[in-house]
């Protein structure tokens, strides 16, 4: 494995992007950049971006492109991303964001965009069961809880249901995915940068499929039989 990669993970809410991005960031030794996590942290600490984003997050609406591109530009300008790359999670979600990202990254683009495919009925079941650590954001579920009494295994924080995992906000986010983010998938396909990866199955298997697609895109031979 060659460390460093510039990777984007697309997929519906609940497709497993967060879980896979954490693993991929360890595998390729690059920062995991989640715009959702950045906005939740900004809302909590009441920064300017947080105050602009709060109402959108609560309603499951998309934060305006200029605000999103602002926080991403700042993050991509740090030394770790410049030197090693990144795994982007939850961004870009609109074609305008994809175009903005392309300009931010000039002259070098991304290595690959992975569309993690999971049927909507499975995603709805996963979102209803999803629980997260309120402090560090580690993902759990009602079928995969922390070891002790809804206390995070990683940091000891309280494990809760996300505030925007209500039925109404989930339905809104999935509708927005179809309307705004599905065109992003076509946008990357047209540029020859897209790999569609089946997101069903144990996380280790899904991770193996993604790594094989990334290595293939970078011309790195896979394991021989
Ligand atoms: P996530 O954790 O990726 O599901 O994001 C949670 C919420 O943050 C979304 O429902 C949006 O309100 C906001 N958000 C995160 N990323 C973006 C983005 N790229 N564009 C617009 N809004 C975003």
GROMACS .gro file of C-alpha atoms and ligand atoms in nm:
model
  248
    1UNK     CA    1   0.000   0.000   0.000
    2UNK     CA    2   0.132   0.345  -0.093
    3UNK     CA    3   0.024   0.606   0.167
    4UNK     CA    4  -0.152   0.922   0.056
    5UNK     CA    5  -0.464   0.945  -0.157
    6UNK     CA    6  -0.722   1.201  -0.271
    7UNK     CA    7  -1.050   1.022  -0.236
    8UNK     CA    8  -1.422   1.114  -0.227
    9UNK     CA    9  -1.690   0.883  -0.089
   10UNK     CA   10  -2.045   0.945  -0.213
   11UNK     CA   11  -2.355   0.756  -0.103
   12UNK     CA   12  -2.689   0.806   0.064
   13UNK     CA   13  -2.708   0.889   0.433
   14UNK     CA   14  -2.674   0.555   0.612
   15UNK     CA   15  -2.480   0.388   0.329
   16UNK     CA   16  -2.183   0.345   0.565
   17UNK     CA   17  -1.969   0.635   0.440
   18UNK     CA   18  -1.864   0.744   0.790
   19UNK     CA   19  -1.756   0.395   0.895
   20UNK     CA   20  -1.563   0.335   0.572
   21UNK     CA   21  -1.402   0.681   0.572
   22UNK     CA   22  -1.255   0.622   0.920
   23UNK     CA   23  -1.104   0.293   0.801
   24UNK     CA   24  -0.981   0.441   0.473
   25UNK     CA   25  -0.817   0.735   0.649
   26UNK     CA   26  -0.620   0.488   0.866
   27UNK     CA   27  -0.536   0.266   0.569
   28UNK     CA   28  -0.402   0.548   0.350
   29UNK     CA   29  -0.282   0.761   0.645
   30UNK     CA   30  -0.475   1.070   0.536
   31UNK     CA   31  -0.719   1.299   0.721
   32UNK     CA   32  -1.089   1.208   0.718
   33UNK     CA   33  -1.276   1.526   0.629
   34UNK     CA   34  -1.649   1.508   0.705
   35UNK     CA   35  -1.843   1.828   0.637
   36UNK     CA   36  -2.127   1.695   0.857
   37UNK     CA   37  -1.884   1.650   1.151
   38UNK     CA   38  -1.733   1.994   1.084
   39UNK     CA   39  -2.078   2.158   1.089
   40UNK     CA   40  -2.187   1.972   1.404
   41UNK     CA   41  -1.866   2.089   1.579
   42UNK     CA   42  -1.918   2.446   1.449
   43UNK     CA   43  -2.280   2.450   1.576
   44UNK     CA   44  -2.167   2.323   1.917
   45UNK     CA   45  -1.894   2.585   1.954
   46UNK     CA   46  -2.115   2.860   1.805
   47UNK     CA   47  -1.868   2.977   1.541
   48UNK     CA   48  -1.984   3.203   1.254
   49UNK     CA   49  -2.016   2.903   1.019
   50UNK     CA   50  -2.203   2.714   1.293
   51UNK     CA   51  -2.457   2.992   1.339
   52UNK     CA   52  -2.517   3.003   0.962
   53UNK     CA   53  -2.554   2.623   0.940
   54UNK     CA   54  -2.762   2.534   1.249
   55UNK     CA   55  -3.114   2.573   1.107
   56UNK     CA   56  -3.023   2.380   0.791
   57UNK     CA   57  -2.881   2.089   0.991
   58UNK     CA   58  -3.186   2.068   1.216
   59UNK     CA   59  -3.423   2.055   0.915
   60UNK     CA   60  -3.208   1.812   0.714
   61UNK     CA   61  -3.161   2.084   0.447
   62UNK     CA   62  -2.837   2.145   0.261
   63UNK     CA   63  -2.619   2.425   0.397
   64UNK     CA   64  -2.566   2.688   0.117
   65UNK     CA   65  -2.280   2.604  -0.121
   66UNK     CA   66  -2.074   2.916  -0.039
   67UNK     CA   67  -2.071   2.833   0.334
   68UNK     CA   68  -1.974   2.469   0.265
   69UNK     CA   69  -1.703   2.564   0.016
   70UNK     CA   70  -1.568   2.817   0.268
   71UNK     CA   71  -1.510   2.558   0.543
   72UNK     CA   72  -1.375   2.299   0.298
   73UNK     CA   73  -1.133   2.549   0.141
   74UNK     CA   74  -0.997   2.631   0.486
   75UNK     CA   75  -0.952   2.263   0.572
   76UNK     CA   76  -0.787   2.171   0.240
   77UNK     CA   77  -0.537   2.453   0.287
   78UNK     CA   78  -0.377   2.283   0.591
   79UNK     CA   79  -0.037   2.114   0.562
   80UNK     CA   80  -0.161   1.758   0.629
   81UNK     CA   81  -0.408   1.760   0.338
   82UNK     CA   82  -0.166   1.938   0.108
   83UNK     CA   83   0.109   1.685   0.178
   84UNK     CA   84  -0.085   1.360   0.200
   85UNK     CA   85  -0.436   1.403   0.059
   86UNK     CA   86  -0.773   1.328   0.217
   87UNK     CA   87  -1.084   1.115   0.232
   88UNK     CA   88  -1.386   1.343   0.181
   89UNK     CA   89  -1.710   1.233   0.347
   90UNK     CA   90  -2.044   1.407   0.276
   91UNK     CA   91  -1.889   1.651   0.027
   92UNK     CA   92  -1.948   1.744  -0.254
   93UNK     CA   93  -2.327   1.714  -0.236
   94UNK     CA   94  -2.416   1.943  -0.528
   95UNK     CA   95  -2.267   1.995  -0.874
   96UNK     CA   96  -2.176   2.353  -0.770
   97UNK     CA   97  -1.973   2.207  -0.480
   98UNK     CA   98  -1.801   1.957  -0.717
   99UNK     CA   99  -1.708   2.246  -0.948
  100UNK     CA  100  -1.585   2.452  -0.651
  101UNK     CA  101  -1.375   2.159  -0.529
  102UNK     CA  102  -1.223   2.112  -0.874
  103UNK     CA  103  -1.102   2.475  -0.868
  104UNK     CA  104  -0.973   2.445  -0.511
  105UNK     CA  105  -0.765   2.138  -0.602
  106UNK     CA  106  -0.609   2.272  -0.922
  107UNK     CA  107  -0.375   2.172  -1.078
  108UNK     CA  108  -0.414   1.815  -0.940
  109UNK     CA  109  -0.757   1.652  -0.916
  110UNK     CA  110  -0.883   1.362  -0.707
  111UNK     CA  111  -0.763   1.001  -0.755
  112UNK     CA  112  -1.111   0.849  -0.739
  113UNK     CA  113  -1.474   0.909  -0.642
  114UNK     CA  114  -1.645   0.605  -0.491
  115UNK     CA  115  -2.023   0.576  -0.499
  116UNK     CA  116  -2.116   0.342  -0.214
  117UNK     CA  117  -2.439   0.180  -0.330
  118UNK     CA  118  -2.698   0.059  -0.079
  119UNK     CA  119  -3.074   0.021  -0.152
  120UNK     CA  120  -3.299   0.286   0.009
  121UNK     CA  121  -3.498   0.035   0.220
  122UNK     CA  122  -3.173  -0.085   0.386
  123UNK     CA  123  -3.054   0.272   0.443
  124UNK     CA  124  -3.384   0.359   0.616
  125UNK     CA  125  -3.349   0.060   0.848
  126UNK     CA  126  -2.985   0.152   0.927
  127UNK     CA  127  -3.070   0.518   0.999
  128UNK     CA  128  -3.349   0.424   1.242
  129UNK     CA  129  -3.099   0.205   1.431
  130UNK     CA  130  -2.805   0.449   1.409
  131UNK     CA  131  -2.652   0.590   1.729
  132UNK     CA  132  -2.344   0.816   1.757
  133UNK     CA  133  -2.111   0.937   2.029
  134UNK     CA  134  -2.212   1.296   2.107
  135UNK     CA  135  -1.847   1.382   2.180
  136UNK     CA  136  -1.624   1.209   1.920
  137UNK     CA  137  -1.881   1.101   1.659
  138UNK     CA  138  -1.799   0.729   1.663
  139UNK     CA  139  -2.082   0.532   1.500
  140UNK     CA  140  -2.283   0.261   1.676
  141UNK     CA  141  -2.628   0.108   1.625
  142UNK     CA  142  -2.894  -0.061   1.833
  143UNK     CA  143  -2.755  -0.394   1.703
  144UNK     CA  144  -2.390  -0.289   1.759
  145UNK     CA  145  -2.400  -0.083   2.083
  146UNK     CA  146  -2.098   0.028   2.290
  147UNK     CA  147  -1.974  -0.229   2.545
  148UNK     CA  148  -2.107  -0.044   2.852
  149UNK     CA  149  -2.443   0.131   2.894
  150UNK     CA  150  -2.441   0.366   2.589
  151UNK     CA  151  -2.099   0.504   2.687
  152UNK     CA  152  -1.857   0.546   2.394
  153UNK     CA  153  -1.587   0.274   2.379
  154UNK     CA  154  -1.342   0.527   2.230
  155UNK     CA  155  -1.380   0.842   2.446
  156UNK     CA  156  -1.636   0.770   2.722
  157UNK     CA  157  -1.887   1.020   2.576
  158UNK     CA  158  -2.262   0.965   2.575
  159UNK     CA  159  -2.392   0.762   2.279
  160UNK     CA  160  -2.719   0.906   2.146
  161UNK     CA  161  -2.949   0.922   1.844
  162UNK     CA  162  -2.849   1.206   1.610
  163UNK     CA  163  -3.086   1.505   1.637
  164UNK     CA  164  -3.142   1.500   1.260
  165UNK     CA  165  -3.221   1.127   1.249
  166UNK     CA  166  -3.594   1.201   1.287
  167UNK     CA  167  -3.831   1.047   1.030
  168UNK     CA  168  -3.904   1.386   0.867
  169UNK     CA  169  -3.539   1.496   0.845
  170UNK     CA  170  -3.430   1.155   0.710
  171UNK     CA  171  -3.698   1.168   0.437
  172UNK     CA  172  -3.589   1.521   0.345
  173UNK     CA  173  -3.220   1.423   0.328
  174UNK     CA  174  -3.294   1.125   0.103
  175UNK     CA  175  -3.509   1.342  -0.129
  176UNK     CA  176  -3.227   1.598  -0.147
  177UNK     CA  177  -2.983   1.318  -0.224
  178UNK     CA  178  -3.183   1.219  -0.531
  179UNK     CA  179  -3.233   1.580  -0.645
  180UNK     CA  180  -2.891   1.733  -0.570
  181UNK     CA  181  -2.631   1.460  -0.515
  182UNK     CA  182  -2.730   1.200  -0.778
  183UNK     CA  183  -2.626   1.453  -1.050
  184UNK     CA  184  -2.283   1.475  -0.881
  185UNK     CA  185  -2.239   1.102  -0.947
  186UNK     CA  186  -2.305   1.155  -1.320
  187UNK     CA  187  -2.073   1.458  -1.316
  188UNK     CA  188  -1.781   1.243  -1.193
  189UNK     CA  189  -1.877   0.950  -1.420
  190UNK     CA  190  -1.853   1.184  -1.722
  191UNK     CA  191  -1.499   1.273  -1.612
  192UNK     CA  192  -1.393   0.905  -1.582
  193UNK     CA  193  -1.337   0.938  -1.206
  194UNK     CA  194  -1.622   0.724  -1.069
  195UNK     CA  195  -1.620   0.372  -0.926
  196UNK     CA  196  -1.947   0.221  -0.805
  197UNK     CA  197  -1.894  -0.011  -0.508
  198UNK     CA  198  -2.155  -0.238  -0.351
  199UNK     CA  199  -2.205  -0.119   0.008
  200UNK     CA  200  -2.381  -0.428   0.146
  201UNK     CA  201  -2.204  -0.686   0.362
  202UNK     CA  202  -1.958  -0.683   0.653
  203UNK     CA  203  -1.756  -0.357   0.682
  204UNK     CA  204  -1.425  -0.541   0.620
  205UNK     CA  205  -1.555  -0.675   0.288
  206UNK     CA  206  -1.688  -0.336   0.179
  207UNK     CA  207  -1.352  -0.180   0.272
  208UNK     CA  208  -1.170  -0.447   0.065
  209UNK     CA  209  -1.384  -0.358  -0.238
  210UNK     CA  210  -1.311   0.014  -0.200
  211UNK     CA  211  -0.935  -0.037  -0.157
  212UNK     CA  212  -0.930  -0.263  -0.466
  213UNK     CA  213  -1.109   0.008  -0.668
  214UNK     CA  214  -0.872   0.281  -0.544
  215UNK     CA  215  -0.559   0.076  -0.610
  216UNK     CA  216  -0.691  -0.017  -0.952
  217UNK     CA  217  -0.749   0.352  -1.032
  218UNK     CA  218  -0.392   0.429  -0.923
  219UNK     CA  219  -0.251   0.143  -1.132
  220UNK     CA  220  -0.142  -0.062  -0.830
  221UNK     CA  221  -0.173  -0.439  -0.895
  222UNK     CA  222  -0.406  -0.631  -0.661
  223UNK     CA  223  -0.322  -0.956  -0.474
  224UNK     CA  224  -0.254  -1.251  -0.709
  225UNK     CA  225  -0.447  -1.579  -0.665
  226LIG     P1  226  -2.401   1.436   0.736
  226LIG     O1  227  -2.337   1.409   0.868
  226LIG     O2  228  -2.306   1.420   0.619
  226LIG     O3  229  -2.530   1.358   0.716
  226LIG     O4  230  -2.442   1.592   0.734
  226LIG     C1  231  -2.532   1.644   0.830
  226LIG     C2  232  -2.592   1.774   0.779
  226LIG     O5  233  -2.487   1.871   0.758
  226LIG     C3  234  -2.664   1.765   0.645
  226LIG     O6  235  -2.798   1.719   0.659
  226LIG     C4  236  -2.655   1.910   0.599
  226LIG     O7  237  -2.748   1.992   0.670
  226LIG     C5  238  -2.516   1.951   0.645
  226LIG     N1  239  -2.414   1.921   0.542
  226LIG     C6  240  -2.309   1.836   0.554
  226LIG     N2  241  -2.234   1.833   0.443
  226LIG     C7  242  -2.294   1.917   0.355
  226LIG     C8  243  -2.267   1.957   0.221
  226LIG     N3  244  -2.162   1.908   0.154
  226LIG     N4  245  -2.351   2.046   0.163
  226LIG     C9  246  -2.456   2.097   0.230
  226LIG     N5  247  -2.489   2.064   0.356
  226LIG    C10  248  -2.409   1.974   0.419
   0.00000   0.00000   0.00000
